[in-house]
Amino acid sequence: MAQVIDRNLHIRRIDTYVDPLVPRERAIVTHGHADHARPGHKKVLATPDTIAIMQTRYGPDCAGSFQAVPFGEPITIDEVTITLFPAGHILGSAQVLIEQDGQRVVVTGDYKRLPDTTAQPFELVKCNLLVTEATFGLPVFQHPHPSQEIARLLKSLNDHSDRAHVIGAYALGKAQRVIALLREAGFDAPIYLHGAMIRLCDLYIERGIGLGELRHATEASKAEMAGAVVIAPPSALKDRWSRRLPDPVLAMASGWMSVKQRARQRGVELPLVISDHVDWPELTQTVTETEAETIWVTHGREEALVYHCEQQGLKAEPLNIQGYEDEAEEQ
Amino acid sequence: MKQFAQLLETLALTPSRNRKIEALADYFTKTPDPDRGYALAVMTGALSFAHVKPARLKEVVLAEVDPHLFALSYDYVGDLGETIALIWPHKGGTRALPALTDLIELLNTTPKAKIADLIAELLTSAEINERWALVKLATGGLRIGVSERLAKTALAEMSGKDLKDIEEIWHGIKMPYSELFA
């Protein structure tokens, strides 16, 4: 099976890489996060949403040419068939199915299975070789339903109505998801954005994701921000930027926030366990449901997942791909 | 137990000393005797259980979770109590836990042979935050940033007494300290 794809995610027969970290002739990009989507490739194949995200972040000419491929539409090149399936991670995020000589390989990219109205929902794809992430690949990671976490945020807003609630969230994907979750929970007040959030929120709105009324945090008065929700990149939480907010409650939306020790280290008072990656139960469920005989683990807590797969009688190995250390969660 | 778990979380995550005092005073005001006295004892490390030790808890967990996966998780999380709370298969709070006083009574009076079953049952009933508080309670070593001094300051604040008076009463009384709150 190693002839279909190698451990650098190189599809040999068509000389194409999945999520290459250095500029390549041909690349398939699973989603728009910077550790998977790099500028400078000659030809990029991706979903229309991912291409729009890349062009917004890196400029319209960040690749020599783009081939937009909708979900579920197979493309055959030199007897290799490529099909993209939704990964549920962020808007446009895809898993890549590669079929050659009767073998099926799925590269998941980053993915999650809990509901998210800002991303096309994950679809399970059966395969022989599953190339999966394992960002939260330890059994201590059991993510709660996001609506529970939003309920805790709303309670805190209610209990501390004089304090701004600044939520650290990565600018692509997490920010828009938190806003959409708040809207679903009936929160209809304006939400204030750090400058780094604005471009990508506008892009989501353009592509049909409703986010309600958004305002620029820098243009709002201090009084206006009392009891308001502000979304900022995690790096801005402890920065001078958040000091001008009225007595802010520092919150953070991330799968890592289940570990209290970790929340404490970052000075987070209100940890919101909202993750765009599968947790341990979903990860092991996916491994089983794909019916793959071989599992490769690209990045994350590889050791535990490889061990688990071996216990189940599957072949498994870590790829230790450097550079996928998930910016969305680590920042 | 729900309120106590919430208090422990607030204390663990609130960096501000004043807000910790506020949270403590608020809890002491709203919680009846003897729960609040026992809560104080737990937070100041005055309470321990003969049959409930960290090693016991670990045994209970290892009956449920693969030991190698537990070891990898413990390496990653770095805190035994928190690892146990996070790794226990989440059932999402199937049953309300007993009040703090009843819980302490249970942990004190359950015979050694039955303590493992009791702990497993409690861990399964608890919501995630309660599970964390439960493990903290059972193992001692709270590490939530509450010193005896801070607790006394909160008591002084809620009762309007002098810190000095609180300290005087403190030394002469026993758990659950109802005289302190009077």
Short mmCIF file of C-alpha atoms in Angstrom, two decimals:
data_model
loop_
_atom_site.label_atom_id
_atom_site.label_comp_id
_atom_site.label_asym_id
_atom_site.label_seq_id
_atom_site.Cartn_x
_atom_site.Cartn_y
_atom_site.Cartn_z
CA MET A 1 0.00 0.00 0.00
CA ALA A 2 2.98 2.22 0.52
CA GLN A 3 3.08 2.54 -3.25
CA VAL A 4 -0.03 4.80 -3.25
CA ILE A 5 1.37 7.32 -0.80
CA ASP A 6 4.62 7.50 1.17
CA ARG A 7 5.35 8.71 4.67
CA ASN A 8 5.90 12.27 3.47
CA LEU A 9 2.32 12.21 2.11
CA HIS A 10 3.65 12.09 -1.44
CA ILE A 11 1.32 10.42 -3.96
CA ARG A 12 4.04 9.00 -6.17
CA ARG A 13 2.26 8.20 -9.41
CA ILE A 14 1.01 11.75 -9.81
CA ASP A 15 3.90 13.42 -7.97
CA THR A 16 1.51 15.30 -5.68
CA TYR A 17 1.87 16.07 -1.96
CA VAL A 18 -0.89 16.44 0.62
CA ASP A 19 -0.40 19.56 2.80
CA PRO A 20 3.29 19.98 1.92
CA LEU A 21 5.27 22.22 4.24
CA VAL A 22 7.63 23.44 1.50
CA PRO A 23 6.69 24.74 -1.97
CA ARG A 24 5.92 21.87 -4.40
CA GLU A 25 4.90 21.43 -8.04
CA ARG A 26 1.53 19.99 -7.07
CA ALA A 27 -0.22 20.13 -3.71
CA ILE A 28 -3.58 19.03 -2.31
CA VAL A 29 -4.43 21.30 0.61
CA THR A 30 -6.84 19.93 3.23
CA HIS A 31 -7.71 23.25 4.92
CA GLY A 32 -6.68 26.86 5.37
CA HIS A 33 -4.69 26.80 8.64
CA ALA A 34 -1.14 27.98 8.07
CA ASP A 35 0.46 24.71 9.15
CA HIS A 36 -1.35 22.87 6.35
CA ALA A 37 -1.80 25.57 3.69
CA ARG A 38 1.49 27.13 2.65
CA PRO A 39 1.97 29.70 -0.09
CA GLY A 40 4.28 29.13 -3.06
CA HIS A 41 3.08 25.87 -4.65
CA LYS A 42 2.82 25.72 -8.48
CA LYS A 43 -0.58 23.99 -8.56
CA VAL A 44 -3.03 23.68 -5.68
CA LEU A 45 -6.06 21.43 -5.56
CA ALA A 46 -8.50 22.24 -2.72
CA THR A 47 -12.14 23.02 -1.94
CA PRO A 48 -13.48 26.40 -3.10
CA ASP A 49 -13.68 27.59 0.56
CA THR A 50 -10.07 26.61 1.26
CA ILE A 51 -8.87 28.41 -1.87
CA ALA A 52 -10.79 31.54 -0.81
CA ILE A 53 -9.21 31.34 2.66
CA MET A 54 -5.69 30.93 1.20
CA GLN A 55 -6.20 33.88 -1.12
CA THR A 56 -7.52 36.01 1.74
CA ARG A 57 -4.53 35.19 3.94
CA TYR A 58 -1.70 35.10 1.41
CA GLY A 59 -3.03 37.10 -1.57
CA PRO A 60 -4.71 36.00 -4.81
CA ASP A 61 -1.44 34.82 -6.38
CA CYS A 62 -0.19 32.67 -3.49
CA ALA A 63 -0.07 29.65 -5.83
CA GLY A 64 0.69 29.36 -9.55
CA SER A 65 -2.81 28.04 -10.23
CA PHE A 66 -5.78 26.72 -8.28
CA GLN A 67 -8.11 23.86 -9.05
CA ALA A 68 -11.31 24.15 -7.02
CA VAL A 69 -12.88 20.75 -6.36
CA PRO A 70 -16.25 20.50 -4.61
CA PHE A 71 -16.87 17.81 -1.97
CA GLY A 72 -17.70 14.36 -3.29
CA GLU A 73 -16.63 15.00 -6.90
CA PRO A 74 -13.97 12.51 -8.02
CA ILE A 75 -11.04 13.69 -10.19
CA THR A 76 -8.98 11.08 -12.02
CA ILE A 77 -5.38 11.76 -13.05
CA ASP A 78 -3.19 8.93 -14.44
CA GLU A 79 -5.44 6.26 -12.93
CA VAL A 80 -5.32 7.86 -9.50
CA THR A 81 -8.70 9.11 -8.29
CA ILE A 82 -8.87 11.93 -5.77
CA THR A 83 -12.09 12.81 -3.91
CA LEU A 84 -12.50 15.39 -1.15
CA PHE A 85 -14.88 14.73 1.76
CA PRO A 86 -15.84 17.14 4.56
CA ALA A 87 -13.62 16.97 7.66
CA GLY A 88 -15.76 19.22 9.91
CA HIS A 89 -12.67 21.06 11.22
CA ILE A 90 -13.23 24.56 9.78
CA LEU A 91 -15.01 26.05 6.74
CA GLY A 92 -13.98 24.10 3.63
CA SER A 93 -11.81 21.59 5.49
CA ALA A 94 -11.47 18.29 3.65
CA GLN A 95 -10.31 14.73 4.01
CA VAL A 96 -8.58 13.39 0.91
CA LEU A 97 -9.55 9.98 -0.49
CA ILE A 98 -6.93 8.58 -2.86
CA GLU A 99 -7.88 5.48 -4.88
CA GLN A 100 -5.35 3.54 -6.92
CA ASP A 101 -5.21 -0.12 -8.00
CA GLY A 102 -8.16 -1.00 -5.78
CA GLN A 103 -6.55 0.52 -2.66
CA ARG A 104 -8.23 3.30 -0.70
CA VAL A 105 -6.20 5.77 1.34
CA VAL A 106 -7.76 8.56 3.41
CA VAL A 107 -5.74 11.52 4.69
CA THR A 108 -7.95 13.20 7.27
CA GLY A 109 -6.14 16.51 7.69
CA ASP A 110 -7.52 17.95 10.93
CA TYR A 111 -11.08 16.88 11.73
CA LYS A 112 -13.85 16.76 14.31
CA ARG A 113 -17.21 15.08 14.61
CA LEU A 114 -19.10 17.31 17.07
CA PRO A 115 -21.59 19.68 15.41
CA ASP A 116 -20.35 22.99 13.97
CA THR A 117 -22.56 25.17 11.77
CA THR A 118 -19.51 27.01 10.38
CA ALA A 119 -17.98 23.90 8.77
CA GLN A 120 -19.36 21.24 6.44
CA PRO A 121 -20.07 18.20 8.71
CA PHE A 122 -17.58 15.33 8.83
CA GLU A 123 -18.31 12.33 6.64
CA LEU A 124 -16.91 8.92 7.43
CA VAL A 125 -14.94 7.39 4.54
CA LYS A 126 -14.01 3.71 4.60
CA CYS A 127 -10.46 2.90 3.57
CA ASN A 128 -7.53 0.49 3.76
CA LEU A 129 -5.00 3.02 5.03
CA LEU A 130 -6.11 5.81 7.36
CA VAL A 131 -3.68 8.71 7.76
CA THR A 132 -5.03 10.56 10.81
CA GLU A 133 -4.11 13.41 13.10
CA ALA A 134 -3.99 12.80 16.87
CA THR A 135 -3.88 16.30 18.36
CA PHE A 136 -6.01 15.11 21.30
CA GLY A 137 -4.81 11.52 21.18
CA LEU A 138 -4.92 10.72 24.90
CA PRO A 139 -7.88 9.30 26.82
CA VAL A 140 -7.89 12.33 29.14
CA PHE A 141 -9.37 14.31 26.25
CA GLN A 142 -13.13 13.84 26.28
CA HIS A 143 -14.60 17.06 24.93
CA PRO A 144 -17.98 18.18 26.29
CA HIS A 145 -20.75 19.24 23.92
CA PRO A 146 -20.02 22.86 22.88
CA SER A 147 -23.48 24.03 23.98
CA GLN A 148 -22.51 23.21 27.60
CA GLU A 149 -19.45 25.41 27.36
CA ILE A 150 -21.43 28.28 25.84
CA ALA A 151 -23.94 27.92 28.70
CA ARG A 152 -21.04 28.45 31.15
CA LEU A 153 -19.97 31.54 29.23
CA LEU A 154 -23.52 32.94 29.30
CA LYS A 155 -23.73 32.26 33.04
CA SER A 156 -20.48 34.11 33.64
CA LEU A 157 -21.75 37.04 31.54
CA ASN A 158 -24.85 37.08 33.67
CA ASP A 159 -22.92 36.85 36.98
CA HIS A 160 -20.36 39.50 36.00
CA SER A 161 -22.39 41.89 33.91
CA ASP A 162 -19.96 44.76 34.56
CA ARG A 163 -16.96 42.90 33.18
CA ALA A 164 -15.95 42.45 29.54
CA HIS A 165 -15.47 38.81 28.58
CA VAL A 166 -12.52 38.50 26.27
CA ILE A 167 -12.31 35.11 24.59
CA GLY A 168 -9.01 33.95 23.17
CA ALA A 169 -9.78 32.12 19.95
CA TYR A 170 -7.76 31.43 16.85
CA ALA A 171 -8.67 33.85 14.03
CA LEU A 172 -9.54 31.17 11.47
CA GLY A 173 -12.30 28.77 12.42
CA LYS A 174 -12.48 28.96 16.20
CA ALA A 175 -13.45 32.64 16.33
CA GLN A 176 -16.31 32.19 13.86
CA ARG A 177 -17.45 29.01 15.56
CA VAL A 178 -17.63 30.64 19.00
CA ILE A 179 -19.64 33.52 17.52
CA ALA A 180 -22.01 31.11 15.75
CA LEU A 181 -22.44 29.08 18.96
CA LEU A 182 -23.32 32.23 20.89
CA ARG A 183 -25.89 33.17 18.23
CA GLU A 184 -27.40 29.67 18.33
CA ALA A 185 -27.74 30.04 22.10
CA GLY A 186 -29.77 33.22 21.53
CA PHE A 187 -27.06 35.78 22.38
CA ASP A 188 -27.90 38.65 20.04
CA ALA A 189 -25.88 41.59 21.42
CA PRO A 190 -23.09 42.96 19.22
CA ILE A 191 -19.84 40.98 19.48
CA TYR A 192 -16.58 42.94 19.47
CA LEU A 193 -13.60 41.83 17.41
CA HIS A 194 -9.87 42.31 17.74
CA GLY A 195 -8.43 43.61 14.45
CA ALA A 196 -6.85 40.24 13.63
CA MET A 197 -10.33 38.64 13.44
CA ILE A 198 -12.04 40.99 11.05
CA ARG A 199 -10.83 39.85 7.63
CA LEU A 200 -11.65 36.19 8.19
CA CYS A 201 -15.02 36.91 9.83
CA ASP A 202 -15.89 39.00 6.75
CA LEU A 203 -14.87 36.09 4.53
CA TYR A 204 -17.09 33.65 6.45
CA ILE A 205 -20.03 36.07 6.13
CA GLU A 206 -19.35 36.46 2.39
CA ARG A 207 -19.45 32.70 2.04
CA GLY A 208 -22.85 32.46 3.69
CA ILE A 209 -22.11 31.91 7.40
CA GLY A 210 -24.28 34.30 9.48
CA LEU A 211 -22.46 35.81 12.49
CA GLY A 212 -24.88 38.55 13.60
CA GLU A 213 -23.74 42.07 14.46
CA LEU A 214 -19.96 42.42 14.76
CA ARG A 215 -18.13 45.57 15.83
CA HIS A 216 -14.48 46.62 15.96
CA ALA A 217 -13.26 46.51 19.55
CA THR A 218 -10.83 49.38 18.96
CA GLU A 219 -13.66 51.70 17.94
CA ALA A 220 -15.81 50.99 21.01
CA SER A 221 -15.84 53.00 24.23
CA LYS A 222 -14.85 51.39 27.50
CA ALA A 223 -18.37 51.82 28.91
CA GLU A 224 -19.88 50.07 25.89
CA MET A 225 -17.68 47.02 26.52
CA ALA A 226 -18.89 46.35 30.07
CA GLY A 227 -20.64 42.98 29.94
CA ALA A 228 -19.72 42.59 26.27
CA VAL A 229 -18.14 39.64 24.49
CA VAL A 230 -14.83 40.38 22.80
CA ILE A 231 -13.03 37.87 20.58
CA ALA A 232 -9.26 38.19 20.31
CA PRO A 233 -6.31 36.00 19.35
CA PRO A 234 -4.99 34.02 22.36
CA SER A 235 -1.77 36.05 22.25
CA ALA A 236 -3.72 39.26 22.96
CA LEU A 237 -5.17 37.96 26.26
CA LYS A 238 -2.18 38.82 28.43
CA ASP A 239 -1.19 41.69 26.22
CA ARG A 240 -1.64 45.42 26.76
CA TRP A 241 -4.46 45.14 24.28
CA SER A 242 -6.87 43.55 26.76
CA ARG A 243 -5.88 45.86 29.61
CA ARG A 244 -7.96 48.68 28.20
CA LEU A 245 -11.12 46.58 28.54
CA PRO A 246 -13.28 47.06 31.66
CA ASP A 247 -12.02 44.54 34.26
CA PRO A 248 -11.88 41.71 31.73
CA VAL A 249 -12.67 38.05 32.42
CA LEU A 250 -10.04 36.17 30.43
CA ALA A 251 -11.57 33.21 28.65
CA MET A 252 -10.12 30.85 26.09
CA ALA A 253 -11.83 28.51 23.64
CA SER A 254 -9.64 25.47 23.06
CA GLY A 255 -9.58 21.73 23.53
CA TRP A 256 -6.54 22.17 25.82
CA MET A 257 -8.68 24.04 28.32
CA SER A 258 -9.96 20.80 29.86
CA VAL A 259 -6.62 20.64 31.70
CA LYS A 260 -6.95 23.12 34.57
CA GLN A 261 -3.23 23.25 35.08
CA ARG A 262 -2.89 24.48 31.53
CA ALA A 263 -5.60 27.12 31.93
CA ARG A 264 -3.89 28.36 35.09
CA GLN A 265 -0.50 28.65 33.43
CA ARG A 266 -2.05 30.91 30.81
CA GLY A 267 -3.94 33.01 33.34
CA VAL A 268 -7.29 31.89 31.94
CA GLU A 269 -10.15 32.43 34.37
CA LEU A 270 -12.89 30.94 32.23
CA PRO A 271 -11.66 27.94 30.24
CA LEU A 272 -14.06 26.93 27.48
CA VAL A 273 -13.44 23.43 26.19
CA ILE A 274 -14.36 24.05 22.58
CA SER A 275 -12.21 22.08 20.18
CA ASP A 276 -12.02 21.76 16.41
CA HIS A 277 -10.35 18.36 16.67
CA VAL A 278 -11.67 14.93 17.50
CA ASP A 279 -11.29 13.88 21.13
CA TRP A 280 -10.12 10.43 22.20
CA PRO A 281 -13.49 8.66 21.99
CA GLU A 282 -14.15 10.11 18.51
CA LEU A 283 -10.62 9.36 17.36
CA THR A 284 -10.79 5.70 18.35
CA GLN A 285 -14.35 5.47 17.01
CA THR A 286 -13.15 6.81 13.64
CA VAL A 287 -10.29 4.32 13.49
CA THR A 288 -12.78 1.50 14.01
CA GLU A 289 -15.47 2.79 11.69
CA THR A 290 -13.20 3.39 8.68
CA GLU A 291 -12.34 -0.33 8.85
CA ALA A 292 -8.76 0.55 7.89
CA GLU A 293 -6.16 -2.19 8.43
CA THR A 294 -3.30 0.27 8.68
CA ILE A 295 -3.18 3.55 10.59
CA TRP A 296 -0.55 6.25 10.16
CA VAL A 297 -0.56 9.06 12.67
CA THR A 298 0.65 12.40 11.28
CA HIS A 299 0.96 14.54 14.41
CA GLY A 300 -0.21 15.08 17.95
CA ARG A 301 -0.03 12.51 20.78
CA GLU A 302 0.96 9.70 18.37
CA GLU A 303 2.24 7.19 20.89
CA ALA A 304 -1.06 6.55 22.65
CA LEU A 305 -3.04 6.17 19.44
CA VAL A 306 -0.47 3.83 17.87
CA TYR A 307 -0.55 1.74 21.04
CA HIS A 308 -4.36 1.67 21.03
CA CYS A 309 -4.47 0.56 17.37
CA GLU A 310 -1.95 -2.20 17.99
CA GLN A 311 -4.06 -3.42 20.91
CA GLN A 312 -6.94 -3.69 18.41
CA GLY A 313 -4.80 -5.82 16.09
CA LEU A 314 -4.20 -3.05 13.55
CA LYS A 315 -0.91 -2.01 12.00
CA ALA A 316 -0.03 1.48 13.14
CA GLU A 317 2.93 3.82 13.03
CA PRO A 318 3.68 7.43 13.81
CA LEU A 319 4.86 9.66 10.96
CA ASN A 320 6.19 12.37 13.28
CA ILE A 321 5.57 15.08 10.73
CA GLN A 322 7.24 18.18 12.05
CA GLY A 323 5.50 21.48 11.49
CA TYR A 324 1.90 20.35 11.93
CA GLU A 325 2.01 21.35 15.57
CA ASP A 326 -1.38 22.77 15.38
CA GLU A 327 -1.27 26.55 15.40
CA ALA A 328 -4.99 26.71 16.01
CA GLU A 329 -4.70 25.23 19.46
CA GLU A 330 -1.19 26.05 20.56
CA GLN A 331 -1.06 29.76 19.92
CA MET B 1 -21.26 19.16 46.24
CA LYS B 2 -22.05 21.13 43.08
CA GLN B 3 -21.48 24.47 44.82
CA PHE B 4 -18.29 23.26 46.46
CA ALA B 5 -16.94 22.02 43.12
CA GLN B 6 -17.78 25.38 41.58
CA LEU B 7 -16.00 27.17 44.43
CA LEU B 8 -12.86 25.07 44.03
CA GLU B 9 -12.78 25.79 40.32
CA THR B 10 -13.20 29.52 40.85
CA LEU B 11 -10.43 29.51 43.48
CA ALA B 12 -8.12 27.50 41.24
CA LEU B 13 -8.56 29.77 38.24
CA THR B 14 -8.98 33.23 39.72
CA PRO B 15 -5.61 34.94 39.92
CA SER B 16 -6.87 37.88 41.99
CA ARG B 17 -6.60 37.53 45.77
CA ASN B 18 -9.56 39.82 46.32
CA ARG B 19 -11.76 37.78 44.05
CA LYS B 20 -10.76 34.59 45.86
CA ILE B 21 -11.79 36.19 49.15
CA GLU B 22 -15.04 37.34 47.58
CA ALA B 23 -15.78 33.83 46.27
CA LEU B 24 -15.04 32.27 49.67
CA ALA B 25 -17.14 34.78 51.60
CA ASP B 26 -19.99 34.29 49.14
CA TYR B 27 -19.83 30.49 49.54
CA PHE B 28 -19.68 30.71 53.35
CA THR B 29 -22.68 33.05 53.38
CA LYS B 30 -24.85 30.88 51.14
CA THR B 31 -23.89 27.46 52.50
CA PRO B 32 -25.44 26.08 55.73
CA ASP B 33 -23.61 24.43 58.64
CA PRO B 34 -22.00 21.97 58.78
CA ASP B 35 -21.19 21.90 55.01
CA ARG B 36 -19.33 25.20 55.08
CA GLY B 37 -17.22 24.12 58.04
CA TYR B 38 -16.19 20.93 56.29
CA ALA B 39 -15.45 22.90 53.15
CA LEU B 40 -13.13 25.07 55.21
CA ALA B 41 -11.46 21.98 56.65
CA VAL B 42 -10.93 20.54 53.17
CA MET B 43 -9.45 23.75 51.84
CA THR B 44 -7.07 24.24 54.72
CA GLY B 45 -5.89 20.63 54.60
CA ALA B 46 -7.29 19.68 58.02
CA LEU B 47 -9.11 16.62 56.72
CA SER B 48 -7.84 13.21 55.67
CA PHE B 49 -9.38 9.78 55.16
CA ALA B 50 -7.83 6.60 56.51
CA HIS B 51 -8.86 4.41 53.56
CA VAL B 52 -8.75 6.88 50.71
CA LYS B 53 -5.23 7.50 49.45
CA PRO B 54 -3.92 8.49 46.02
CA ALA B 55 -2.65 4.93 45.40
CA ARG B 56 -6.15 3.58 46.13
CA LEU B 57 -7.70 5.95 43.63
CA LYS B 58 -5.17 4.95 41.03
CA GLU B 59 -6.11 1.30 41.53
CA VAL B 60 -9.75 2.13 40.99
CA VAL B 61 -8.92 3.92 37.74
CA LEU B 62 -6.60 1.18 36.48
CA ALA B 63 -9.47 -1.28 36.75
CA GLU B 64 -11.22 0.86 34.13
CA VAL B 65 -8.41 2.29 31.97
CA ASP B 66 -5.43 0.63 30.24
CA PRO B 67 -2.34 1.15 32.47
CA HIS B 68 -0.07 2.21 29.60
CA LEU B 69 -2.57 4.80 28.37
CA PHE B 70 -2.95 5.99 31.95
CA ALA B 71 0.82 6.37 32.28
CA LEU B 72 1.06 8.37 29.03
CA SER B 73 -1.82 10.57 30.16
CA TYR B 74 -0.33 11.16 33.59
CA ASP B 75 2.98 12.15 31.95
CA TYR B 76 1.12 14.66 29.86
CA VAL B 77 -1.20 16.16 32.50
CA GLY B 78 1.37 16.10 35.29
CA ASP B 79 -1.11 15.96 38.18
CA LEU B 80 -2.46 12.63 39.44
CA GLY B 81 -5.79 13.99 40.67
CA GLU B 82 -6.49 15.85 37.48
CA THR B 83 -5.47 12.86 35.33
CA ILE B 84 -7.94 10.66 37.21
CA ALA B 85 -10.73 13.21 36.90
CA LEU B 86 -10.16 13.64 33.15
CA ILE B 87 -9.54 10.04 32.17
CA TRP B 88 -12.55 8.50 33.95
CA PRO B 89 -15.05 7.69 31.16
CA HIS B 90 -17.42 10.67 31.10
CA LYS B 91 -21.02 9.81 31.62
CA GLY B 92 -22.03 13.42 32.12
CA GLY B 93 -23.31 13.46 35.70
CA THR B 94 -25.71 10.57 35.94
CA ARG B 95 -26.79 11.22 39.54
CA ALA B 96 -26.46 14.09 42.00
CA LEU B 97 -23.59 13.61 44.45
CA PRO B 98 -24.35 13.73 48.19
CA ALA B 99 -23.88 17.00 50.06
CA LEU B 100 -20.32 17.65 51.23
CA THR B 101 -20.97 16.57 54.83
CA ASP B 102 -22.62 13.30 53.76
CA LEU B 103 -19.84 12.65 51.31
CA ILE B 104 -17.18 13.07 53.97
CA GLU B 105 -19.18 10.81 56.27
CA LEU B 106 -19.37 8.18 53.52
CA LEU B 107 -15.63 8.31 52.86
CA ASN B 108 -14.94 8.05 56.59
CA THR B 109 -17.28 5.20 57.43
CA THR B 110 -17.17 2.93 54.37
CA PRO B 111 -15.13 -0.16 55.22
CA LYS B 112 -11.84 -0.59 53.46
CA ALA B 113 -13.07 -3.50 51.35
CA LYS B 114 -15.91 -1.42 49.89
CA ILE B 115 -14.12 1.86 49.33
CA ALA B 116 -13.06 1.05 45.73
CA ASP B 117 -16.66 0.41 44.69
CA LEU B 118 -17.80 3.60 46.40
CA ILE B 119 -15.17 5.70 44.62
CA ALA B 120 -16.00 4.18 41.23
CA GLU B 121 -19.69 4.86 41.79
CA LEU B 122 -19.06 8.46 42.83
CA LEU B 123 -16.73 9.12 39.87
CA THR B 124 -19.35 7.81 37.46
CA SER B 125 -22.16 9.85 39.02
CA ALA B 126 -20.20 13.10 39.00
CA GLU B 127 -20.06 15.79 36.35
CA ILE B 128 -16.58 16.63 35.15
CA ASN B 129 -16.00 19.52 37.58
CA GLU B 130 -17.44 17.57 40.48
CA ARG B 131 -15.19 14.67 39.60
CA TRP B 132 -12.17 16.95 39.80
CA ALA B 133 -13.34 18.33 43.16
CA LEU B 134 -14.07 14.83 44.41
CA VAL B 135 -10.58 13.59 43.58
CA LYS B 136 -9.06 16.70 45.17
CA LEU B 137 -11.17 16.13 48.27
CA ALA B 138 -10.27 12.45 48.48
CA THR B 139 -6.54 12.86 47.98
CA GLY B 140 -5.91 16.14 49.82
CA GLY B 141 -3.24 18.31 48.19
CA LEU B 142 -5.69 20.76 46.66
CA ARG B 143 -3.16 23.22 45.26
CA ILE B 144 -5.83 25.79 44.52
CA GLY B 145 -4.01 28.75 45.98
CA VAL B 146 -5.92 29.03 49.25
CA SER B 147 -3.86 29.46 52.39
CA GLU B 148 -5.23 29.28 55.92
CA ARG B 149 -4.61 33.00 56.12
CA LEU B 150 -6.72 33.68 53.04
CA ALA B 151 -9.59 31.59 54.40
CA LYS B 152 -9.46 33.48 57.70
CA THR B 153 -9.52 36.78 55.86
CA ALA B 154 -12.64 35.66 54.00
CA LEU B 155 -14.27 34.67 57.30
CA ALA B 156 -13.45 38.04 58.78
CA GLU B 157 -14.91 39.72 55.73
CA MET B 158 -18.20 37.82 55.83
CA SER B 159 -18.73 38.07 59.61
CA GLY B 160 -17.47 41.63 60.07
CA LYS B 161 -15.16 40.37 62.84
CA ASP B 162 -11.50 41.23 63.24
CA LEU B 163 -8.98 38.88 61.69
CA LYS B 164 -7.41 38.64 65.16
CA ASP B 165 -10.68 37.42 66.71
CA ILE B 166 -11.09 34.82 63.98
CA GLU B 167 -7.60 33.50 64.68
CA GLU B 168 -8.35 33.25 68.39
CA ILE B 169 -11.55 31.26 67.88
CA TRP B 170 -9.86 29.09 65.22
CA HIS B 171 -7.39 27.58 67.66
CA GLY B 172 -9.95 26.60 70.27
CA ILE B 173 -12.50 24.74 68.16
CA LYS B 174 -12.96 21.59 66.16
CA MET B 175 -14.43 20.68 62.81
CA PRO B 176 -16.93 21.67 61.45
CA TYR B 177 -16.18 24.99 63.18
CA SER B 178 -19.79 26.24 63.51
CA GLU B 179 -18.62 28.83 66.10
CA LEU B 180 -16.56 30.49 63.39
CA PHE B 181 -19.57 31.25 61.28
CA ALA B 182 -21.82 32.27 64.14
#
